[in-house]
Amino acid sequence: AQSVTQLGSHVSVSEGALVLLRCNYSSSVPPYLFWYVQYPNQGLQLLLKYTSAATLVKGINGFEAEFKKSETSFHLTKPSAHMSDAAEYFCAVIGISGNTPLVFGKGTRLSVIA
Amino acid sequence: EPEVTQTPSHQVTQMGQEVILRCVPISNHLYFYWYRQILGQKVEFLVSFYNNEISEKSEIFDDQFSVERPDGSNFTLKIRSTKLEDSAMYFCASSVRDSGYTFGSGTRLTVV
């Protein structure tokens, strides 16, 4: 079975500061990992995904994440926060061995302060 | 870019009524899913559908729920007799195996 834990339900950063959203996974098989973003009253948009190629994955809007097997982590970062980054961010995992459903973390709300 | 389309965007229904939420997945995708998100909570898996049958379902997906792919393009979620606690955002998704799901923009269901 797969699961993800997102540390911190709410993260607040200043505009221009580093964004770091933490995600740790648990998986009995090699995982595929994803970050989704949800803007207020909108659906889920894929930010980036790790599918066993490069461990450093670049996504949209300047975000990137690094898969660290030794730490079972897939933290999301962005060097410089923008006001438009304020949203809910979800880490998700799926096992690559079969058609198992995508499992989401509880989400982290990112606030950006001017 | 291909999209998953969900209709309606918002539905209000009375408790005990049946509702059908509609989704048009991406045309070359083979796997279809429904998820829900109760306000302020995590996104929860309901059901997956492949080759015209349910491949997996969660504890939430009880006898009140059913899914159907009636015509090869639409994918529907039916709730037979809605309860107040069914109020949530319902997301449809489709995928090509494990390459990442594409989600629709959701249907907000309000049961009154």
PDB file of C-alpha atoms in Angstrom:
ATOM      1  CA  ALA A   1       0.000   0.000   0.000  1.00  0.00           C
ATOM      2  CA  GLN A   2       1.104   3.536  -0.675  1.00  0.00           C
ATOM      3  CA  SER A   3       0.696   6.664   1.413  1.00  0.00           C
ATOM      4  CA  VAL A   4       2.092  10.172   1.648  1.00  0.00           C
ATOM      5  CA  THR A   5       2.552  12.483   4.580  1.00  0.00           C
ATOM      6  CA  GLN A   6       2.702  16.212   4.094  1.00  0.00           C
ATOM      7  CA  LEU A   7       4.370  18.004   6.970  1.00  0.00           C
ATOM      8  CA  GLY A   8       2.640  21.247   7.788  1.00  0.00           C
ATOM      9  CA  SER A   9      -0.956  21.948   6.865  1.00  0.00           C
ATOM     10  CA  HIS A  10      -0.145  25.618   6.379  1.00  0.00           C
ATOM     11  CA  VAL A  11       3.059  27.308   5.240  1.00  0.00           C
ATOM     12  CA  SER A  12       3.471  31.048   5.027  1.00  0.00           C
ATOM     13  CA  VAL A  13       6.340  32.744   3.165  1.00  0.00           C
ATOM     14  CA  SER A  14       7.199  36.255   2.119  1.00  0.00           C
ATOM     15  CA  GLU A  15       7.102  37.206  -1.537  1.00  0.00           C
ATOM     16  CA  GLY A  16      10.516  36.449  -3.037  1.00  0.00           C
ATOM     17  CA  ALA A  17      11.423  33.916  -0.358  1.00  0.00           C
ATOM     18  CA  LEU A  18      12.145  30.233  -0.837  1.00  0.00           C
ATOM     19  CA  VAL A  19       9.167  27.908  -0.887  1.00  0.00           C
ATOM     20  CA  LEU A  20       9.651  24.458   0.644  1.00  0.00           C
ATOM     21  CA  LEU A  21       6.702  22.073   0.969  1.00  0.00           C
ATOM     22  CA  ARG A  22       7.510  18.715   2.487  1.00  0.00           C
ATOM     23  CA  CYS A  23       6.274  15.307   1.420  1.00  0.00           C
ATOM     24  CA  ASN A  24       7.355  11.885   2.632  1.00  0.00           C
ATOM     25  CA  TYR A  25       6.047   8.720   1.067  1.00  0.00           C
ATOM     26  CA  SER A  26       5.585   5.124   2.059  1.00  0.00           C
ATOM     27  CA  SER A  27       5.398   2.504  -0.624  1.00  0.00           C
ATOM     28  CA  SER A  28       5.886  -1.233  -0.806  1.00  0.00           C
ATOM     29  CA  VAL A  29       6.829  -0.942  -4.474  1.00  0.00           C
ATOM     30  CA  PRO A  30       8.792   1.666  -6.423  1.00  0.00           C
ATOM     31  CA  PRO A  31       6.605   4.723  -6.512  1.00  0.00           C
ATOM     32  CA  TYR A  32       5.593   7.331  -8.959  1.00  0.00           C
ATOM     33  CA  LEU A  33       5.161  10.662  -7.167  1.00  0.00           C
ATOM     34  CA  PHE A  34       3.234  13.768  -8.076  1.00  0.00           C
ATOM     35  CA  TRP A  35       2.552  17.279  -6.903  1.00  0.00           C
ATOM     36  CA  TYR A  36      -0.790  18.866  -7.696  1.00  0.00           C
ATOM     37  CA  VAL A  37      -1.883  22.446  -7.071  1.00  0.00           C
ATOM     38  CA  GLN A  38      -5.430  23.596  -6.376  1.00  0.00           C
ATOM     39  CA  TYR A  39      -6.261  27.273  -6.640  1.00  0.00           C
ATOM     40  CA  PRO A  40      -9.354  28.491  -4.787  1.00  0.00           C
ATOM     41  CA  ASN A  41     -12.565  27.059  -6.202  1.00  0.00           C
ATOM     42  CA  GLN A  42     -10.716  25.260  -8.965  1.00  0.00           C
ATOM     43  CA  GLY A  43      -9.710  21.730  -9.855  1.00  0.00           C
ATOM     44  CA  LEU A  44      -6.418  19.877  -9.474  1.00  0.00           C
ATOM     45  CA  GLN A  45      -3.590  20.852 -11.782  1.00  0.00           C
ATOM     46  CA  LEU A  46      -0.496  18.701 -12.197  1.00  0.00           C
ATOM     47  CA  LEU A  47       2.651  20.606 -11.209  1.00  0.00           C
ATOM     48  CA  LEU A  48       5.205  17.873 -11.782  1.00  0.00           C
ATOM     49  CA  LYS A  49       5.747  14.138 -11.590  1.00  0.00           C
ATOM     50  CA  TYR A  50       8.510  11.656 -10.845  1.00  0.00           C
ATOM     51  CA  THR A  51       8.357   8.458 -12.863  1.00  0.00           C
ATOM     52  CA  SER A  52      11.766   6.862 -12.164  1.00  0.00           C
ATOM     53  CA  ALA A  53      13.779   8.899 -14.639  1.00  0.00           C
ATOM     54  CA  ALA A  54      15.722  11.912 -13.328  1.00  0.00           C
ATOM     55  CA  THR A  55      15.487  12.370  -9.559  1.00  0.00           C
ATOM     56  CA  LEU A  56      15.273  16.156  -9.878  1.00  0.00           C
ATOM     57  CA  VAL A  57      12.049  16.989 -11.591  1.00  0.00           C
ATOM     58  CA  LYS A  58      11.158  20.401 -12.951  1.00  0.00           C
ATOM     59  CA  GLY A  59       7.554  21.432 -13.224  1.00  0.00           C
ATOM     60  CA  ILE A  60       5.454  24.366 -14.207  1.00  0.00           C
ATOM     61  CA  ASN A  61       5.575  27.851 -12.677  1.00  0.00           C
ATOM     62  CA  GLY A  62       9.198  27.465 -11.560  1.00  0.00           C
ATOM     63  CA  PHE A  63       8.588  24.601  -9.135  1.00  0.00           C
ATOM     64  CA  GLU A  64      10.816  21.579  -8.816  1.00  0.00           C
ATOM     65  CA  ALA A  65      11.026  18.509  -6.598  1.00  0.00           C
ATOM     66  CA  GLU A  66      13.745  16.027  -5.796  1.00  0.00           C
ATOM     67  CA  PHE A  67      13.122  12.328  -5.247  1.00  0.00           C
ATOM     68  CA  LYS A  68      15.345  11.044  -2.419  1.00  0.00           C
ATOM     69  CA  LYS A  69      14.937   7.340  -1.940  1.00  0.00           C
ATOM     70  CA  SER A  70      17.167   7.239   1.156  1.00  0.00           C
ATOM     71  CA  GLU A  71      14.905   9.777   2.862  1.00  0.00           C
ATOM     72  CA  THR A  72      11.646   8.593   1.242  1.00  0.00           C
ATOM     73  CA  SER A  73      11.011  12.230   0.420  1.00  0.00           C
ATOM     74  CA  PHE A  74       9.742  14.264  -2.504  1.00  0.00           C
ATOM     75  CA  HIS A  75       9.828  17.859  -1.286  1.00  0.00           C
ATOM     76  CA  LEU A  76       8.576  20.667  -3.503  1.00  0.00           C
ATOM     77  CA  THR A  77      10.615  23.845  -3.828  1.00  0.00           C
ATOM     78  CA  LYS A  78      10.588  27.164  -5.612  1.00  0.00           C
ATOM     79  CA  PRO A  79      13.459  29.656  -5.233  1.00  0.00           C
ATOM     80  CA  SER A  80      11.310  32.783  -5.124  1.00  0.00           C
ATOM     81  CA  ALA A  81       7.651  32.870  -4.104  1.00  0.00           C
ATOM     82  CA  HIS A  82       5.153  34.932  -6.042  1.00  0.00           C
ATOM     83  CA  MET A  83       1.769  36.101  -4.818  1.00  0.00           C
ATOM     84  CA  SER A  84       0.128  33.943  -7.474  1.00  0.00           C
ATOM     85  CA  ASP A  85       1.601  30.808  -5.849  1.00  0.00           C
ATOM     86  CA  ALA A  86      -0.888  31.031  -2.989  1.00  0.00           C
ATOM     87  CA  ALA A  87      -2.884  27.818  -3.235  1.00  0.00           C
ATOM     88  CA  GLU A  88      -3.326  24.330  -1.783  1.00  0.00           C
ATOM     89  CA  TYR A  89      -0.623  21.842  -2.736  1.00  0.00           C
ATOM     90  CA  PHE A  90      -1.111  18.091  -2.699  1.00  0.00           C
ATOM     91  CA  CYS A  91       1.526  15.404  -2.858  1.00  0.00           C
ATOM     92  CA  ALA A  92       0.345  12.072  -4.292  1.00  0.00           C
ATOM     93  CA  VAL A  93       1.758   8.605  -4.857  1.00  0.00           C
ATOM     94  CA  ILE A  94       0.980   5.611  -6.992  1.00  0.00           C
ATOM     95  CA  GLY A  95       2.677   2.245  -7.161  1.00  0.00           C
ATOM     96  CA  ILE A  96       4.147   1.430 -10.547  1.00  0.00           C
ATOM     97  CA  SER A  97       3.388  -2.272 -10.333  1.00  0.00           C
ATOM     98  CA  GLY A  98      -0.270  -2.088 -11.138  1.00  0.00           C
ATOM     99  CA  ASN A  99      -3.369  -0.045 -11.603  1.00  0.00           C
ATOM    100  CA  THR A 100      -3.553   1.118  -8.017  1.00  0.00           C
ATOM    101  CA  PRO A 101      -5.297   4.388  -7.371  1.00  0.00           C
ATOM    102  CA  LEU A 102      -3.493   7.648  -6.796  1.00  0.00           C
ATOM    103  CA  VAL A 103      -3.298   8.391  -3.080  1.00  0.00           C
ATOM    104  CA  PHE A 104      -3.179  11.990  -1.907  1.00  0.00           C
ATOM    105  CA  GLY A 105      -1.678  13.634   1.135  1.00  0.00           C
ATOM    106  CA  LYS A 106      -3.769  15.971   3.253  1.00  0.00           C
ATOM    107  CA  GLY A 107      -2.484  19.035   1.490  1.00  0.00           C
ATOM    108  CA  THR A 108      -0.478  22.107   2.459  1.00  0.00           C
ATOM    109  CA  ARG A 109      -1.938  25.563   2.115  1.00  0.00           C
ATOM    110  CA  LEU A 110       0.688  28.039   0.939  1.00  0.00           C
ATOM    111  CA  SER A 111       0.200  31.697   1.814  1.00  0.00           C
ATOM    112  CA  VAL A 112       2.433  34.362   0.294  1.00  0.00           C
ATOM    113  CA  ILE A 113       2.826  37.613   2.179  1.00  0.00           C
ATOM    114  CA  ALA A 114       3.626  40.839   0.354  1.00  0.00           C
TER     115      ALA A 114
ATOM    116  CA  GLU B   1      -4.076  20.354 -24.568  1.00  0.00           C
ATOM    117  CA  PRO B   2      -6.620  17.557 -23.946  1.00  0.00           C
ATOM    118  CA  GLU B   3      -8.936  18.093 -20.999  1.00  0.00           C
ATOM    119  CA  VAL B   4     -11.259  16.111 -18.796  1.00  0.00           C
ATOM    120  CA  THR B   5     -14.646  17.822 -18.843  1.00  0.00           C
ATOM    121  CA  GLN B   6     -17.112  17.640 -15.967  1.00  0.00           C
ATOM    122  CA  THR B   7     -20.696  18.805 -15.879  1.00  0.00           C
ATOM    123  CA  PRO B   8     -22.370  20.442 -14.133  1.00  0.00           C
ATOM    124  CA  SER B   9     -19.892  22.630 -12.291  1.00  0.00           C
ATOM    125  CA  HIS B  10     -22.304  23.011  -9.387  1.00  0.00           C
ATOM    126  CA  GLN B  11     -25.348  20.968  -8.444  1.00  0.00           C
ATOM    127  CA  VAL B  12     -27.750  21.523  -5.592  1.00  0.00           C
ATOM    128  CA  THR B  13     -30.048  18.663  -4.671  1.00  0.00           C
ATOM    129  CA  GLN B  14     -32.436  17.762  -1.899  1.00  0.00           C
ATOM    130  CA  MET B  15     -31.575  15.010   0.529  1.00  0.00           C
ATOM    131  CA  GLY B  16     -32.827  11.659  -0.722  1.00  0.00           C
ATOM    132  CA  GLN B  17     -32.741  12.625  -4.384  1.00  0.00           C
ATOM    133  CA  GLU B  18     -30.664  10.864  -7.011  1.00  0.00           C
ATOM    134  CA  VAL B  19     -27.888  12.765  -8.771  1.00  0.00           C
ATOM    135  CA  ILE B  20     -25.769  11.931 -11.767  1.00  0.00           C
ATOM    136  CA  LEU B  21     -22.419  13.608 -12.223  1.00  0.00           C
ATOM    137  CA  ARG B  22     -21.016  13.535 -15.726  1.00  0.00           C
ATOM    138  CA  CYS B  23     -17.490  13.385 -17.054  1.00  0.00           C
ATOM    139  CA  VAL B  24     -15.935  13.194 -20.502  1.00  0.00           C
ATOM    140  CA  PRO B  25     -12.433  11.707 -20.109  1.00  0.00           C
ATOM    141  CA  ILE B  26      -9.585  12.242 -22.527  1.00  0.00           C
ATOM    142  CA  SER B  27     -10.329  10.209 -25.618  1.00  0.00           C
ATOM    143  CA  ASN B  28      -7.292   7.891 -25.698  1.00  0.00           C
ATOM    144  CA  HIS B  29      -7.229   7.254 -21.960  1.00  0.00           C
ATOM    145  CA  LEU B  30      -8.194   3.825 -20.693  1.00  0.00           C
ATOM    146  CA  TYR B  31      -8.498   4.263 -16.931  1.00  0.00           C
ATOM    147  CA  PHE B  32     -11.141   6.399 -15.295  1.00  0.00           C
ATOM    148  CA  TYR B  33     -11.557   7.533 -11.720  1.00  0.00           C
ATOM    149  CA  TRP B  34     -13.789   9.413  -9.341  1.00  0.00           C
ATOM    150  CA  TYR B  35     -12.439  11.232  -6.317  1.00  0.00           C
ATOM    151  CA  ARG B  36     -14.138  13.502  -3.838  1.00  0.00           C
ATOM    152  CA  GLN B  37     -13.019  16.313  -1.594  1.00  0.00           C
ATOM    153  CA  ILE B  38     -15.160  17.351   1.343  1.00  0.00           C
ATOM    154  CA  LEU B  39     -14.647  21.047   2.036  1.00  0.00           C
ATOM    155  CA  GLY B  40     -11.303  21.637   3.713  1.00  0.00           C
ATOM    156  CA  GLN B  41     -10.306  17.993   3.674  1.00  0.00           C
ATOM    157  CA  LYS B  42      -8.072  15.743   1.603  1.00  0.00           C
ATOM    158  CA  VAL B  43      -8.868  14.360  -1.813  1.00  0.00           C
ATOM    159  CA  GLU B  44     -10.230  10.830  -1.384  1.00  0.00           C
ATOM    160  CA  PHE B  45     -10.372   7.997  -3.872  1.00  0.00           C
ATOM    161  CA  LEU B  46     -13.824   6.611  -4.653  1.00  0.00           C
ATOM    162  CA  VAL B  47     -13.540   4.231  -7.594  1.00  0.00           C
ATOM    163  CA  SER B  48     -11.481   3.261 -10.614  1.00  0.00           C
ATOM    164  CA  PHE B  49     -12.887   1.872 -13.837  1.00  0.00           C
ATOM    165  CA  TYR B  50     -11.158  -0.032 -16.620  1.00  0.00           C
ATOM    166  CA  ASN B  51     -12.378  -2.154 -19.505  1.00  0.00           C
ATOM    167  CA  ASN B  52     -16.004  -1.413 -18.670  1.00  0.00           C
ATOM    168  CA  GLU B  53     -15.860  -2.566 -15.104  1.00  0.00           C
ATOM    169  CA  ILE B  54     -14.878  -1.360 -11.662  1.00  0.00           C
ATOM    170  CA  SER B  55     -11.262  -2.289 -10.974  1.00  0.00           C
ATOM    171  CA  GLU B  56     -11.044  -0.925  -7.451  1.00  0.00           C
ATOM    172  CA  LYS B  57     -13.245   0.935  -4.996  1.00  0.00           C
ATOM    173  CA  SER B  58     -12.833   2.471  -1.562  1.00  0.00           C
ATOM    174  CA  GLU B  59     -14.908   2.031   1.581  1.00  0.00           C
ATOM    175  CA  ILE B  60     -16.684   5.274   0.723  1.00  0.00           C
ATOM    176  CA  PHE B  61     -18.061   3.769  -2.480  1.00  0.00           C
ATOM    177  CA  ASP B  62     -20.977   1.887  -0.958  1.00  0.00           C
ATOM    178  CA  ASP B  63     -24.211   0.643  -2.513  1.00  0.00           C
ATOM    179  CA  GLN B  64     -25.461   4.207  -2.882  1.00  0.00           C
ATOM    180  CA  PHE B  65     -22.848   4.848  -5.550  1.00  0.00           C
ATOM    181  CA  SER B  66     -22.548   3.469  -9.049  1.00  0.00           C
ATOM    182  CA  VAL B  67     -20.524   4.290 -12.149  1.00  0.00           C
ATOM    183  CA  GLU B  68     -21.211   3.770 -15.793  1.00  0.00           C
ATOM    184  CA  ARG B  69     -19.674   4.403 -19.172  1.00  0.00           C
ATOM    185  CA  PRO B  70     -22.883   4.446 -21.155  1.00  0.00           C
ATOM    186  CA  ASP B  71     -21.713   5.410 -24.624  1.00  0.00           C
ATOM    187  CA  GLY B  72     -17.926   5.114 -24.929  1.00  0.00           C
ATOM    188  CA  SER B  73     -17.254   8.765 -24.223  1.00  0.00           C
ATOM    189  CA  ASN B  74     -19.099   9.712 -21.032  1.00  0.00           C
ATOM    190  CA  PHE B  75     -18.259   8.408 -17.573  1.00  0.00           C
ATOM    191  CA  THR B  76     -20.912   8.974 -14.919  1.00  0.00           C
ATOM    192  CA  LEU B  77     -21.153   8.767 -11.155  1.00  0.00           C
ATOM    193  CA  LYS B  78     -24.608   8.186  -9.715  1.00  0.00           C
ATOM    194  CA  ILE B  79     -25.559   8.699  -6.106  1.00  0.00           C
ATOM    195  CA  ARG B  80     -28.867   6.937  -5.540  1.00  0.00           C
ATOM    196  CA  SER B  81     -30.211   8.679  -2.454  1.00  0.00           C
ATOM    197  CA  THR B  82     -28.124  11.639  -1.432  1.00  0.00           C
ATOM    198  CA  LYS B  83     -27.261  12.422   2.179  1.00  0.00           C
ATOM    199  CA  LEU B  84     -26.063  15.678   3.665  1.00  0.00           C
ATOM    200  CA  GLU B  85     -22.596  14.194   4.083  1.00  0.00           C
ATOM    201  CA  ASP B  86     -22.350  13.614   0.335  1.00  0.00           C
ATOM    202  CA  SER B  87     -21.837  17.349  -0.088  1.00  0.00           C
ATOM    203  CA  ALA B  88     -18.375  17.672  -1.577  1.00  0.00           C
ATOM    204  CA  MET B  89     -16.404  18.476  -4.683  1.00  0.00           C
ATOM    205  CA  TYR B  90     -16.324  15.456  -6.979  1.00  0.00           C
ATOM    206  CA  PHE B  91     -13.414  15.098  -9.376  1.00  0.00           C
ATOM    207  CA  CYS B  92     -13.253  12.858 -12.383  1.00  0.00           C
ATOM    208  CA  ALA B  93      -9.852  11.809 -13.727  1.00  0.00           C
ATOM    209  CA  SER B  94      -8.495   9.707 -16.534  1.00  0.00           C
ATOM    210  CA  SER B  95      -5.096   8.230 -17.233  1.00  0.00           C
ATOM    211  CA  VAL B  96      -2.978   6.142 -19.518  1.00  0.00           C
ATOM    212  CA  ARG B  97      -1.735   3.562 -17.023  1.00  0.00           C
ATOM    213  CA  ASP B  98       0.639   5.138 -14.501  1.00  0.00           C
ATOM    214  CA  SER B  99       1.691   8.241 -16.357  1.00  0.00           C
ATOM    215  CA  GLY B 100      -0.242  10.608 -14.154  1.00  0.00           C
ATOM    216  CA  TYR B 101      -3.871  11.444 -13.942  1.00  0.00           C
ATOM    217  CA  THR B 102      -5.580  14.357 -15.641  1.00  0.00           C
ATOM    218  CA  PHE B 103      -8.311  15.765 -13.446  1.00  0.00           C
ATOM    219  CA  GLY B 104     -11.423  17.644 -14.428  1.00  0.00           C
ATOM    220  CA  SER B 105     -12.317  20.913 -12.772  1.00  0.00           C
ATOM    221  CA  GLY B 106     -14.841  19.201 -10.527  1.00  0.00           C
ATOM    222  CA  THR B 107     -18.524  19.261  -9.710  1.00  0.00           C
ATOM    223  CA  ARG B 108     -19.495  20.894  -6.436  1.00  0.00           C
ATOM    224  CA  LEU B 109     -22.410  18.918  -5.024  1.00  0.00           C
ATOM    225  CA  THR B 110     -24.489  20.572  -2.321  1.00  0.00           C
ATOM    226  CA  VAL B 111     -27.114  18.446  -0.587  1.00  0.00           C
ATOM    227  CA  VAL B 112     -29.723  20.437   1.312  1.00  0.00           C
TER     228      VAL B 112
END
